[in-house]
């Protein structure tokens, strides 16, 4: 599998201190699973007591079985945060920007159960990136299949349980069809499937002469002073992604992108990193209007993946709207297809959805 170096988490308070106010806030992802967050300069996590209370809350969440998280009352995540018994400074300065990043939902309208799953995963594990980029996993999967199995660049126009109609190769017959697409494409091929609302996301990549941070860290804007929700020196995690002789900084804008995107983002990044960004070169900006399916309460974390024998659908719109949710729905769909074909899966399916 691809190497996945871990990433710590930093928050920026409203008033820049040294290095733009970058405040070290290691949770599970920055240290040991369930580790206690700490703040190098007392902001934005508050006093030592506040930090200890946050660490204890995350440790309790990490130890809570998923089935108990899913039995909690379901509210919008933003409202549920206020009921956690933590100081408002901690909630607003750490939990809210962290959850916004994990869920791609700046308004935190997501189901509190999905938010709890995201925090549960954060408290138990680490943030990471696959070496070689997002294509590494599907490329590894495809490489394990017989030559000629995977066809790309083929446009599908219709699907049924025993056939796929394509624009380039006509009709292909089969014993079953598993549709693994985004929610809108799935509904176009299988009318009647629900199309949810979406959260738009813009990812901006800059080539930078020197790294603005010395360590792999996800930098969150606790005060929401600009368009960037979070940013990282990605080449600290995976050096193969950077242009020769430079480093790669990738930043994420949640919601509609601002006008004059590059200038506005660089101005915000200058404040977050505490360094001039005039020499930063824009490599690419990718805006996806329907990037992440919304998960307002009540949210069904296990939408059916088996529509009928021989016809299956998977994607982040069938579980939680995360990479983990998409992978989990794919496993559920694969197990359903194997069962219909009379093939026993090599691995048993977990009884509950995995965390966001």
XYZ file of C-alpha atoms in Angstrom:
356
model
C 0.000 0.000 0.000
C 1.152 3.609 -0.447
C 3.223 5.072 2.370
C 1.078 7.498 4.368
C 3.159 9.902 6.504
C 1.225 11.414 9.394
C 0.331 15.098 9.639
C 0.010 17.224 12.772
C -2.575 19.981 13.187
C -2.004 23.670 13.868
C -4.554 26.398 14.564
C -4.114 30.104 13.985
C -5.568 32.493 16.600
C -7.032 35.841 15.704
C -3.931 37.820 16.637
C -0.809 36.690 14.818
C 2.079 35.786 17.085
C 5.402 34.510 15.838
C 5.123 32.702 12.517
C 1.710 34.231 11.885
C 0.185 32.893 15.069
C 0.513 29.262 14.084
C -0.442 27.356 17.219
C 0.550 23.732 17.626
C -2.494 21.651 18.486
C -1.592 17.975 18.373
C -4.547 15.660 18.719
C -4.528 12.004 17.805
C -3.289 12.797 14.284
C -0.193 14.633 15.487
C 0.956 12.156 18.100
C -0.259 8.927 19.584
C -3.884 7.925 18.964
C -6.040 9.594 21.578
C -3.228 11.991 22.481
C -3.960 15.168 24.418
C -3.908 18.359 22.301
C -1.631 21.109 23.486
C -1.037 24.693 22.507
C 2.471 26.093 22.316
C 1.457 29.683 23.189
C -1.889 29.398 24.994
C -4.121 30.191 21.999
C -6.554 29.304 20.637
C -7.083 26.289 22.932
C -7.166 28.345 26.116
C -5.590 27.624 29.494
C -3.818 24.447 30.541
C -7.063 23.382 32.213
C -9.011 23.986 28.990
C -6.489 21.918 27.065
C -6.697 19.105 29.607
C -10.492 19.101 29.344
C -10.292 18.942 25.560
C -7.767 16.098 25.738
C -10.004 14.183 28.146
C -13.042 14.743 25.902
C -11.173 13.437 22.849
C -9.858 10.452 24.805
C -13.396 9.570 25.912
C -14.628 9.920 22.353
C -11.827 7.683 21.058
C -12.824 4.984 23.550
C -16.554 5.178 22.811
C -17.876 2.310 20.645
C -19.271 3.451 17.298
C -22.679 1.931 18.057
C -22.989 4.254 21.059
C -22.065 7.281 18.951
C -24.807 6.364 16.480
C -27.353 6.093 19.320
C -26.820 9.700 20.432
C -29.503 12.322 19.681
C -29.020 13.738 16.185
C -28.607 17.495 15.764
C -26.743 19.775 13.375
C -23.076 19.473 14.330
C -22.738 23.169 15.134
C -25.517 22.989 17.729
C -24.189 19.762 19.219
C -20.762 21.311 19.829
C -22.289 23.809 22.246
C -23.558 20.949 24.414
C -20.162 19.278 24.920
C -19.378 21.186 28.106
C -16.152 22.661 26.743
C -15.224 26.363 26.879
C -16.463 28.376 23.934
C -12.860 29.395 23.204
C -11.917 25.738 22.746
C -14.975 24.958 20.650
C -14.575 27.965 18.371
C -10.774 27.919 18.277
C -10.232 24.213 17.661
C -13.240 21.917 17.305
C -15.236 24.058 14.884
C -12.394 24.701 12.382
C -11.232 21.094 12.700
C -14.697 19.673 12.010
C -15.209 22.134 9.146
C -12.015 20.757 7.577
C -12.881 17.100 8.187
C -16.449 17.453 6.864
C -15.895 20.196 4.210
C -18.854 21.938 5.848
C -18.076 25.489 7.056
C -21.582 25.947 8.472
C -21.473 22.642 10.373
C -24.988 21.722 9.269
C -23.838 18.078 9.088
C -25.474 15.462 11.307
C -23.863 15.412 14.747
C -23.562 11.626 14.457
C -21.408 11.999 11.344
C -19.407 14.704 13.118
C -18.866 12.390 16.088
C -17.609 9.695 13.730
C -15.160 12.200 12.224
C -13.871 13.266 15.653
C -13.747 9.612 16.743
C -11.473 8.808 13.801
C -9.366 11.933 14.468
C -8.904 11.021 18.143
C -7.953 7.422 17.358
C -5.732 7.814 14.314
C -3.664 10.172 12.210
C -4.223 12.451 9.259
C -2.221 11.248 6.282
C -1.767 11.431 2.525
C -1.012 8.556 0.126
C 2.432 8.777 -1.409
C 2.104 9.491 -5.111
C -1.252 11.252 -4.893
C -4.897 10.234 -4.852
C -4.430 8.043 -7.928
C -2.088 5.688 -6.072
C -4.793 3.474 -4.567
C -6.866 2.869 -7.725
C -3.660 2.330 -9.704
C -2.582 -0.358 -7.231
C -5.989 -2.017 -7.422
C -5.965 -1.955 -11.223
C -2.431 -3.339 -11.349
C -3.575 -6.437 -9.457
C -6.169 -7.291 -12.138
C -5.538 -9.245 -15.357
C -4.317 -7.108 -18.289
C -7.137 -5.513 -20.280
C -9.614 -5.734 -17.415
C -9.850 -1.982 -16.856
C -11.015 0.261 -19.714
C -10.817 4.030 -19.370
C -12.180 6.823 -21.537
C -15.439 4.941 -22.147
C -18.706 6.863 -21.736
C -21.563 4.831 -20.264
C -25.035 5.847 -21.437
C -27.228 3.212 -19.733
C -26.934 0.366 -17.220
C -29.034 -2.648 -16.287
C -28.443 -5.719 -14.139
C -27.091 -7.694 -17.110
C -25.712 -5.093 -19.510
C -23.889 -1.783 -19.890
C -24.465 0.456 -22.912
C -21.531 2.618 -23.960
C -21.060 5.334 -26.575
C -17.808 3.825 -27.864
C -18.325 0.042 -27.688
C -22.083 -0.401 -27.842
C -23.708 -2.877 -25.474
C -21.651 -5.086 -23.157
C -23.360 -8.026 -21.445
C -22.427 -9.114 -17.931
C -23.606 -10.966 -14.813
C -23.842 -7.828 -12.726
C -23.169 -4.087 -12.681
C -21.676 -2.065 -9.822
C -22.033 1.677 -10.377
C -19.300 3.614 -8.540
C -19.808 7.306 -9.365
C -20.798 10.551 -7.720
C -24.423 10.997 -6.668
C -25.561 13.008 -9.689
C -24.000 10.670 -12.268
C -25.525 7.689 -10.454
C -28.990 9.279 -10.553
C -28.636 10.037 -14.264
C -27.935 6.377 -15.008
C -30.355 5.026 -12.398
C -33.362 7.402 -12.285
C -34.987 7.463 -8.884
C -31.790 7.610 -6.844
C -31.672 10.548 -4.470
C -29.449 13.510 -5.392
C -28.402 15.342 -2.205
C -27.320 18.927 -1.752
C -23.567 19.464 -1.972
C -20.747 21.433 -0.377
C -18.500 23.177 -2.960
C -14.731 22.928 -2.493
C -11.823 24.707 -4.189
C -8.257 23.402 -3.860
C -5.414 25.783 -4.702
C -1.817 24.632 -5.279
C 1.192 26.959 -5.056
C 4.855 26.352 -5.841
C 6.896 28.041 -3.109
C 10.646 28.818 -2.982
C 11.072 27.792 0.686
C 8.740 25.927 3.083
C 6.725 28.314 5.294
C 6.540 25.618 7.994
C 9.288 23.275 9.132
C 7.076 20.254 9.763
C 4.158 18.369 8.181
C 1.132 20.172 9.596
C -2.435 20.982 8.664
C -2.866 24.681 9.417
C -6.429 25.689 10.346
C -7.754 29.241 10.484
C -9.517 29.339 13.834
C -10.856 32.850 13.227
C -12.095 32.376 9.644
C -10.380 35.631 8.608
C -10.225 34.749 4.930
C -11.248 32.208 2.319
C -8.748 29.467 3.273
C -10.168 26.898 5.686
C -6.975 24.853 5.934
C -3.589 24.600 4.251
C -0.488 22.396 4.360
C 3.012 22.122 2.945
C 2.146 18.909 1.135
C 5.692 18.246 -0.068
C 6.740 17.799 3.585
C 4.530 14.705 3.533
C 5.169 13.558 -0.044
C 8.233 15.187 -1.693
C 7.354 13.647 -5.068
C 4.485 16.124 -5.452
C 6.666 19.259 -5.481
C 8.145 20.927 -8.589
C 11.923 20.578 -8.843
C 13.730 22.878 -6.427
C 10.527 24.133 -4.766
C 7.926 23.015 -2.264
C 4.194 22.507 -2.762
C 1.612 24.272 -0.602
C -1.982 23.113 -1.040
C -4.882 25.090 0.415
C -8.609 24.448 0.593
C -11.421 26.977 0.259
C -14.830 25.829 1.486
C -17.943 27.332 -0.022
C -18.045 29.564 -3.108
C -14.553 30.758 -4.128
C -13.774 34.485 -3.863
C -13.195 36.811 -6.791
C -9.541 37.195 -7.760
C -8.896 33.792 -6.194
C -5.090 33.680 -6.316
C -4.503 37.172 -4.904
C -7.086 36.731 -2.145
C -5.835 33.293 -1.154
C -2.183 34.369 -1.128
C -3.026 37.343 1.089
C -4.734 35.011 3.553
C -1.884 32.502 3.403
C 0.592 35.280 4.173
C -1.295 35.939 7.420
C -1.657 32.250 8.282
C 1.981 31.325 7.673
C 3.428 34.656 8.765
C 5.546 35.035 5.650
C 5.361 37.008 2.368
C 3.678 35.132 -0.480
C 4.533 37.484 -3.379
C 6.850 34.918 -4.970
C 4.394 32.050 -4.649
C 3.425 30.706 -8.064
C -0.098 29.459 -8.702
C 0.164 25.977 -10.208
C -3.512 25.035 -10.332
C -6.902 25.816 -8.805
C -9.579 23.144 -8.919
C -13.152 24.152 -8.094
C -15.738 21.408 -7.647
C -19.254 22.743 -7.209
C -20.650 19.380 -6.113
C -17.621 18.133 -4.209
C -19.078 16.641 -1.021
C -22.665 15.431 -0.482
C -24.310 17.245 2.410
C -25.233 15.163 5.471
C -27.852 17.176 7.412
C -29.817 15.383 10.125
C -31.413 12.956 9.902
C -28.738 11.212 7.849
C -28.899 7.565 6.812
C -25.334 6.270 7.114
C -26.194 3.073 5.283
C -28.203 3.751 2.171
C -28.868 0.546 0.212
C -26.080 -0.492 -2.150
C -27.960 -3.492 -3.591
C -30.827 -2.225 -5.745
C -31.662 -5.699 -7.060
C -29.769 -8.881 -7.836
C -27.037 -7.907 -10.288
C -27.345 -4.144 -9.853
C -25.386 -2.292 -7.174
C -24.370 1.299 -6.438
C -21.689 2.734 -4.159
C -20.055 6.054 -3.355
C -19.796 8.669 -0.626
C -23.514 9.360 -1.134
C -24.377 5.885 0.252
C -22.529 6.178 3.614
C -20.691 9.176 5.057
C -19.515 11.868 2.648
C -15.843 11.075 3.121
C -13.168 8.987 1.454
C -13.661 6.382 4.177
C -17.408 6.393 3.578
C -16.938 5.881 -0.152
C -14.539 2.978 0.447
C -16.869 1.438 3.014
C -19.842 1.617 0.647
C -17.698 -0.011 -2.043
C -16.927 -2.884 0.290
C -20.611 -3.277 1.144
C -21.527 -3.313 -2.545
C -18.775 -5.814 -3.367
C -19.948 -8.135 -0.587
C -23.546 -7.893 -1.845
C -22.442 -8.742 -5.389
C -20.341 -11.678 -4.198
C -23.260 -13.000 -2.158
C -25.547 -12.885 -5.215
C -22.881 -14.693 -7.235
C -22.463 -17.320 -4.537
C -18.871 -16.339 -3.729
C -17.706 -16.056 -0.112
C -15.726 -12.838 0.534
C -12.228 -13.205 1.906
C -12.962 -10.640 4.636
C -16.098 -10.272 6.712
C -17.952 -6.978 6.630
C -17.854 -4.911 9.816
C -21.247 -4.606 11.529
C -21.227 -0.774 11.638
C -20.015 1.991 9.318
C -16.443 3.108 9.792
C -15.656 6.629 10.874
C -15.546 9.691 8.700
